[in-house]
Amino acid sequence: MAEQRIILHIDMNAFFASVEQQSNPALQGKPVAVIGAAKRTIVTTCSYEARAFGVKTGMNSWEARQKCPELIFVVGNNKKYSYTSKQIIGIMREYTPLVEVFSIDEAFLDVTGSLSLFGTPEAIAGMIKERIRERFGLTCSVGIAPNKLLAKLASDMQKPDGLTVIAPERVAQVMERLPIQQLCGIGAKTQQQLAAFGIRTCGELARFPVDILKKKFGVTGERLHYMGLGVDDAPVVPEEEAEEVKSVGHSTTLDADLCQRSEILAVLLQLSEMVGRRARKYRVTGKTVTLTVRYPDFTTFSRQMSRSAPTNNSDEIYRDAVQLLDQLELAQPVRLLGVRITNLTHQAEQLPLFESERKKALVASAMDRVNNRFGDFSVTFGTLLGKECGAKVISPAWKPEGVRNVDAE
């Protein structure tokens, strides 16, 4: 019989806001909302004091202020959050090498093989919580369960600073009346589709005929069935064993809606340089370039094109993005723009064969060295001189190493 796995899910509580409160004692105990540097921005996270007034992640700053007139806005410092996250992940790795970073403020740990060294799962969770509290003054909620699905569910049950265990013998009881939307992986659309079948709880999902689920959702139907049962065989995958990244991209919500082509092109050039620079840093090239556009009414769409040869040259990425833009008839001003390369190839560290391509590569390399040392856009294209860089937001796909580790101001 296979050994019963023991999985921890560690979720930092109101991470960005808590880091700010620890960095500035004047903010402790106050309602705090972390926002971007742009003029038009949303709440990326808020302290529990702010949540008590109804402030939520994703609210625009005006709406948040209406909920809480005393709300203190703090412009996010992504480098600070990235640094703190990496240190916390380092603490986790002292208890098990099997750490899967799920996002900047949460991770899964497989501690099955660590019990002989550190004691019970609860003891390991307690030690990690105490180490994080002592070093950073931060709290986290921990879920302990036989798999990742249930561990994440458990960590959400007691916040902030909680520790919840879902033992194997309790799984059926926990799942029976649990609303399906509380499971990670069941979003609003899937919830709506399941509700059409009269499925609202995990118990109902587990008992629903699998063949009907598979007919409606394809291969995902069987996965949904097992989710209803609280079954999840997915392993905890450390970063070094993770599947290779499939895209490199950047997007930005604009300070003001843009109508002028020249203004849109300037943003595209900036985004293309950010994508190209990160791709060059990790020596990947992309054969497909994708442009994403969002209107003020949040209508969002993407267009993509395939190149004859992969690239990480910022100018080539920009030219392709412009070509995609020219294929569109913009019906509204533009609120958000994004540029991404996919179909990635990992390249050897060598100069291109042809002289013109070598020259481009050498110029890009020189610009990258200056910008890495002195900051983003210290050296840039002439058309970007004097223009503000769009606020960088940490992606949900952030990882502590590799191409997903976006250095953000």
Tab-separated table of N, CA, C and O in Angstrom, residues 199 252 264 386:
chain	number	residue	atom	x	y	z
A	199	ILE	N	-25.950	20.887	-9.571
A	199	ILE	CA	-24.787	20.565	-8.730
A	199	ILE	C	-24.302	21.836	-8.042
A	199	ILE	O	-23.841	22.771	-8.702
A	252	THR	N	0.150	46.077	-19.581
A	252	THR	CA	0.011	47.224	-18.686
A	252	THR	C	-1.353	47.873	-18.873
A	252	THR	O	-1.850	47.999	-19.997
A	264	ILE	N	-0.204	54.784	-28.681
A	264	ILE	CA	-0.326	53.324	-28.591
A	264	ILE	C	0.982	52.660	-29.014
A	264	ILE	O	1.465	51.725	-28.365
A	386	GLY	N	11.714	60.294	-22.114
A	386	GLY	CA	10.792	61.185	-21.410
A	386	GLY	C	9.444	60.586	-21.123
A	386	GLY	O	8.600	61.237	-20.526
